[in-house]
PDB file of C-alpha atoms in Angstrom:
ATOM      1  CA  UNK A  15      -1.669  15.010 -13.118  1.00 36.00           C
ATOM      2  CA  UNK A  16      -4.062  17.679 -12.243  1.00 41.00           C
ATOM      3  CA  UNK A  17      -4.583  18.260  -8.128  1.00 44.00           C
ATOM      4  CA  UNK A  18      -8.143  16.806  -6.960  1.00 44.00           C
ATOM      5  CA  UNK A  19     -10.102  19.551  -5.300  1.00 48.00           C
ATOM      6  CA  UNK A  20     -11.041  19.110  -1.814  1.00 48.00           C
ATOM      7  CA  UNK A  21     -14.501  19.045  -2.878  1.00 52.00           C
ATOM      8  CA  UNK A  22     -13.668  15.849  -5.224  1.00 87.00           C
ATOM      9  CA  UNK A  23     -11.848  13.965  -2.581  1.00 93.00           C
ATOM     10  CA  UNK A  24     -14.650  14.625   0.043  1.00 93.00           C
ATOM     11  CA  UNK A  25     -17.020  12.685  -2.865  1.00 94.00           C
ATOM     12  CA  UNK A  26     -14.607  10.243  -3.305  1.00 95.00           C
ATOM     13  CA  UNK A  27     -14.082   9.188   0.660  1.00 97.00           C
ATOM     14  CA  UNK A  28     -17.866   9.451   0.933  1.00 96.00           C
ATOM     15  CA  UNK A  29     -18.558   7.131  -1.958  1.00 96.00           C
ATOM     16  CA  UNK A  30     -15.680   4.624  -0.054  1.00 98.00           C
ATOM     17  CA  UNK A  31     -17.458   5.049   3.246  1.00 98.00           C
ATOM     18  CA  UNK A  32     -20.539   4.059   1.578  1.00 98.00           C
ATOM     19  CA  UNK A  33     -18.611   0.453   0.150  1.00 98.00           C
ATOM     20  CA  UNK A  34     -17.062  -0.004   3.836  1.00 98.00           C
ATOM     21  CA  UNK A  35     -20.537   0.355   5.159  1.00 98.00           C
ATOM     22  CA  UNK A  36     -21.794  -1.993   3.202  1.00 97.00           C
ATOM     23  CA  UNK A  37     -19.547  -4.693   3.612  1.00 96.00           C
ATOM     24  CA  UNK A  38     -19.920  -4.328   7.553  1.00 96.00           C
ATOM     25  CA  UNK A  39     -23.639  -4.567   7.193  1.00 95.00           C
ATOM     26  CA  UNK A  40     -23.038  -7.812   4.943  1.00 94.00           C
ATOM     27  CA  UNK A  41     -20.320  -9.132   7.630  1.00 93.00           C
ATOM     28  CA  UNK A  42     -23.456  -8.151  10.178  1.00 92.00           C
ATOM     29  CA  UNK A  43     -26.266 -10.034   8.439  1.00 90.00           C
ATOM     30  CA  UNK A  44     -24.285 -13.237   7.750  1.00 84.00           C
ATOM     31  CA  UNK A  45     -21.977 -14.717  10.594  1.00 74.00           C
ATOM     32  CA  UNK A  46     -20.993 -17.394   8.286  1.00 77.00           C
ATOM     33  CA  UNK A  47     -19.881 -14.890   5.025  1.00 84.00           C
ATOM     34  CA  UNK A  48     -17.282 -16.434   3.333  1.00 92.00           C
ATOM     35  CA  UNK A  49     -14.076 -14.455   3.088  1.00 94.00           C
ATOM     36  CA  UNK A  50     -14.218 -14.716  -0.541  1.00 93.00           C
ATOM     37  CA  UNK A  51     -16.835 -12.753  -0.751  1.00 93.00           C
ATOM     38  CA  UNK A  52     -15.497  -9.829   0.686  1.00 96.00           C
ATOM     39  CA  UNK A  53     -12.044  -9.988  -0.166  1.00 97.00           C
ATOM     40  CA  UNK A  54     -11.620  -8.494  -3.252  1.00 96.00           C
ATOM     41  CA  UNK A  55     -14.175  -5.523  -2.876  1.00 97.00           C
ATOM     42  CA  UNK A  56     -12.539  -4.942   0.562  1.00 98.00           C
ATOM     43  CA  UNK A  57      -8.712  -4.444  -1.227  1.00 97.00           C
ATOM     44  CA  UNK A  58     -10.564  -2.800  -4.211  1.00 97.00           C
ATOM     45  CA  UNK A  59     -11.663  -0.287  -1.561  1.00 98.00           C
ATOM     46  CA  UNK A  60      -8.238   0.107  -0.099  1.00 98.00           C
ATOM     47  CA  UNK A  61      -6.977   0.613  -3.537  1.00 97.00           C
ATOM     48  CA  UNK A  62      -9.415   3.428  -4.226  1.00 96.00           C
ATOM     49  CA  UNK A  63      -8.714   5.156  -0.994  1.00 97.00           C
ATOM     50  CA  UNK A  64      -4.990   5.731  -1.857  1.00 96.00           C
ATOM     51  CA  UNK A  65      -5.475   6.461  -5.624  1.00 95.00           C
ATOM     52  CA  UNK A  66      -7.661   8.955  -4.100  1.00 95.00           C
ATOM     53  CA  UNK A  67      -5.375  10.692  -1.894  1.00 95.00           C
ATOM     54  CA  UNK A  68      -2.674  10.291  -4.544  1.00 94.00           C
ATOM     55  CA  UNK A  69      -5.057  12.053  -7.112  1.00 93.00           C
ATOM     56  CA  UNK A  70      -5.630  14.743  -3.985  1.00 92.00           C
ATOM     57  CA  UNK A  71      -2.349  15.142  -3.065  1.00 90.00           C
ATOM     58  CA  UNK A  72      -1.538  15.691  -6.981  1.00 88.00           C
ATOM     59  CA  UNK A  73       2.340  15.128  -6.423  1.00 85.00           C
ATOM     60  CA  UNK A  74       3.149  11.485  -7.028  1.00 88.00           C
ATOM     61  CA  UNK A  75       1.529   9.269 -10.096  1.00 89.00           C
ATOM     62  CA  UNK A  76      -0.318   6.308  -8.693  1.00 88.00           C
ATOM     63  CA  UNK A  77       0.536   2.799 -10.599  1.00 91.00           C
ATOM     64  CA  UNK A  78      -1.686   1.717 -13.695  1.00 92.00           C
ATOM     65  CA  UNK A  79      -4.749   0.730 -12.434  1.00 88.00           C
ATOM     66  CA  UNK A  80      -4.836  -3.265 -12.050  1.00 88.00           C
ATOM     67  CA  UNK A  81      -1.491  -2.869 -10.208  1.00 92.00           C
ATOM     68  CA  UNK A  82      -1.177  -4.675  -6.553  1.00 93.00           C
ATOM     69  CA  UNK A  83      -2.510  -2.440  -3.776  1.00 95.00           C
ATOM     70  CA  UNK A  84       0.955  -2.807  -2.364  1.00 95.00           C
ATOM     71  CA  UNK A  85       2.550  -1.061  -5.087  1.00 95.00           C
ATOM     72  CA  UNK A  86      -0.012   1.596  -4.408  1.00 95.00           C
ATOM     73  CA  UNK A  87       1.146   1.902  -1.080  1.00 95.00           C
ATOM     74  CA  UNK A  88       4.687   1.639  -1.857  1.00 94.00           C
ATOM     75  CA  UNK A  89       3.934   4.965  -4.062  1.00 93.00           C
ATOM     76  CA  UNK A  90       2.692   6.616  -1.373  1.00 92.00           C
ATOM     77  CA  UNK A  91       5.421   5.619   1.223  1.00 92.00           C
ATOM     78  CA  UNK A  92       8.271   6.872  -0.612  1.00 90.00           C
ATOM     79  CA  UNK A  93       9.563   9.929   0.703  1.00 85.00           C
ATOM     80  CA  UNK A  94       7.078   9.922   3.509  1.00 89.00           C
ATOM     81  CA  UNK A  95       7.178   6.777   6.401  1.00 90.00           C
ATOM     82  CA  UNK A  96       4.171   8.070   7.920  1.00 91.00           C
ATOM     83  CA  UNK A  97       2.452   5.839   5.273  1.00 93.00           C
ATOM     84  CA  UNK A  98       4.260   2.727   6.968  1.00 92.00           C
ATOM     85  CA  UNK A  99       1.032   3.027   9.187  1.00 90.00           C
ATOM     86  CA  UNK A 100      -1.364   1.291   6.650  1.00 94.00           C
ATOM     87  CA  UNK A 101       1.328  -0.954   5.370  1.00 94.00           C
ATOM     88  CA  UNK A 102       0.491  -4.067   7.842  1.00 94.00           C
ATOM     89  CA  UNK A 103      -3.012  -3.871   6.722  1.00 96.00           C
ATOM     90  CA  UNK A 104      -1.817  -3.995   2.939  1.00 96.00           C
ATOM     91  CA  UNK A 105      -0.117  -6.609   3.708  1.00 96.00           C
ATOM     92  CA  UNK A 106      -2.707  -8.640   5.535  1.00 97.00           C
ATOM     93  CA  UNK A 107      -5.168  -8.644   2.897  1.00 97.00           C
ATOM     94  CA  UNK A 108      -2.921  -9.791   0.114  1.00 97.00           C
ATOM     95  CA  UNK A 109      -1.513 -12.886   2.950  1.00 97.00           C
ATOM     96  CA  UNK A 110      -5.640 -13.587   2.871  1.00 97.00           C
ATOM     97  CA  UNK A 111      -5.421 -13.307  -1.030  1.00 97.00           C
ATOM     98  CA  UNK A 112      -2.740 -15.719  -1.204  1.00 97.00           C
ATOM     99  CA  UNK A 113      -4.417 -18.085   1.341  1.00 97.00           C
ATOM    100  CA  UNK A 114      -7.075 -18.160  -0.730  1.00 96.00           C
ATOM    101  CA  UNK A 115      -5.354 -18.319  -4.098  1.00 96.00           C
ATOM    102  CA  UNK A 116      -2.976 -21.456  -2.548  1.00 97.00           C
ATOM    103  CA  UNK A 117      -5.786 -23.726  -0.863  1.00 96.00           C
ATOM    104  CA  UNK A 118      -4.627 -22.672   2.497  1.00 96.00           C
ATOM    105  CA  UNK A 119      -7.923 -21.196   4.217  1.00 95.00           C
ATOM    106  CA  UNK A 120      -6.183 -23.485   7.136  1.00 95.00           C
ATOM    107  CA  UNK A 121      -3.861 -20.381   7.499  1.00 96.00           C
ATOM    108  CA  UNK A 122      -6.046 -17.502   7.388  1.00 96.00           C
ATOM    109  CA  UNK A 123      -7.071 -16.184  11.031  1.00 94.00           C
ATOM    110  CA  UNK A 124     -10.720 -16.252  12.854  1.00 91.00           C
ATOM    111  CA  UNK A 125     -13.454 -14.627  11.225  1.00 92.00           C
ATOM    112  CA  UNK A 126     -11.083 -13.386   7.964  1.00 95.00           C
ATOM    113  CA  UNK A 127     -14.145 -11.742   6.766  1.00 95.00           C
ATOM    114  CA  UNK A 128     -14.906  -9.642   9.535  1.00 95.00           C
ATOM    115  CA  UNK A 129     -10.877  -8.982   9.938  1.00 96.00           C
ATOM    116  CA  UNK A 130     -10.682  -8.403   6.186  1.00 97.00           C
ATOM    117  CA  UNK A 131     -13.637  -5.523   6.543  1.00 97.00           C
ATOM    118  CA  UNK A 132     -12.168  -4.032   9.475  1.00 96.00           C
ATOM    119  CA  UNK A 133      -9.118  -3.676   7.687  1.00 97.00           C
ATOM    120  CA  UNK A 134     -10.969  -1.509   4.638  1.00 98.00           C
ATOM    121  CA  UNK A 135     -12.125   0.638   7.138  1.00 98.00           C
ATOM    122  CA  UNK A 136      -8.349   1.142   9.217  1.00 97.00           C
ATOM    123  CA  UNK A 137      -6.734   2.174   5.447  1.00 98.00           C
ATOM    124  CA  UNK A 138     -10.047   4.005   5.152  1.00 98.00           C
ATOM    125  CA  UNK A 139     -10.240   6.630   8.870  1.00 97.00           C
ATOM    126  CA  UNK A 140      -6.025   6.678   8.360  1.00 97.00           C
ATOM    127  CA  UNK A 141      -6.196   8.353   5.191  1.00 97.00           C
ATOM    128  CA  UNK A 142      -9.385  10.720   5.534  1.00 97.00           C
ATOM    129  CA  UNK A 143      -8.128  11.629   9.090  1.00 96.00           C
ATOM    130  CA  UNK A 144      -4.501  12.962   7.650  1.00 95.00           C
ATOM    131  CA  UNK A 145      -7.030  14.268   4.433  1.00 95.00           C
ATOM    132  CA  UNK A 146      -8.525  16.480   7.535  1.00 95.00           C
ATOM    133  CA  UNK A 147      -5.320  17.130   9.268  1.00 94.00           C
ATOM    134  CA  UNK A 148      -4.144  18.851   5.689  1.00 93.00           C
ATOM    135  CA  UNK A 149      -7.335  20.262   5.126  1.00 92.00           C
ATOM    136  CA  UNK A 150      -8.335  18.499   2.221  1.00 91.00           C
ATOM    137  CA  UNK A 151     -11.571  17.933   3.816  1.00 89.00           C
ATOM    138  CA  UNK A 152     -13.479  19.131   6.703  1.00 84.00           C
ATOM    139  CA  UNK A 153     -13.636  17.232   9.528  1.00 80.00           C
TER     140      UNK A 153
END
């Protein structure tokens, strides 16, 4: 696997920004947004963010794209527990995943849109904030 320039992962976290954005302007418009709606783009957007440090960082191989975003994360966590600091969010989003996928919206917290979004974003400033810490991107 070829290193991503610092150039290319500056693209990358700009193009994610952009999809976080606009999911919090879609939470914003609509109140009453179904978490359904912004599930899946909001863990496809967590998903992107770590292949895209892993493609940066250039020293581990991510899973095959499809796989679980926690067995993204568990690719980056190996070797290095500072990663344990996005796993809670991983986690969340697949517990609202399963909610969803078992008929159990019952279970899912306040809001799950807006907490689902936030989320995104948390996975999102963690990784570009260590990408400017190892200046892999200016800050």
């Amino acid at each position: 696997m070829q290193p991503t320039t610092s150039i290319d992962i500056s693209t990358r976290l700009g193009e994610i920004d952009r999809g976080i954005r606009a999911l919090e302007a879609a939470v914003a418009e609509r109140a009453a947004l179904d978490i359904a709606e912004v599930l899946e783009p909001a863990i496809g957007l967590v998903d992107e963010t770590m292949r895209a440090y892993l493609a940066a960082a250039g020293e581990k191989a991510p899973p095959p794209v499809g796989a679980d975003v926690l067995e993204v994360w568990k690719t980056l966590v190996k070797g290095d527990p500072a990663w344990n600091a996005v796993r809670d969010s991983c986690r969340e989003l697949v517990f609202y995943r399963n909610c969803l996928a078992e008929g159990r919206r019952d279970a899912l917290p306040a809001a799950p849109h807006r907490m689902a979004v936030r989320l995104a974003r948390h996975v999102y400033l963690y990784i570009r904030t260590r990408c400017v810490r190892e200046g892999r991107v200016a800050d």
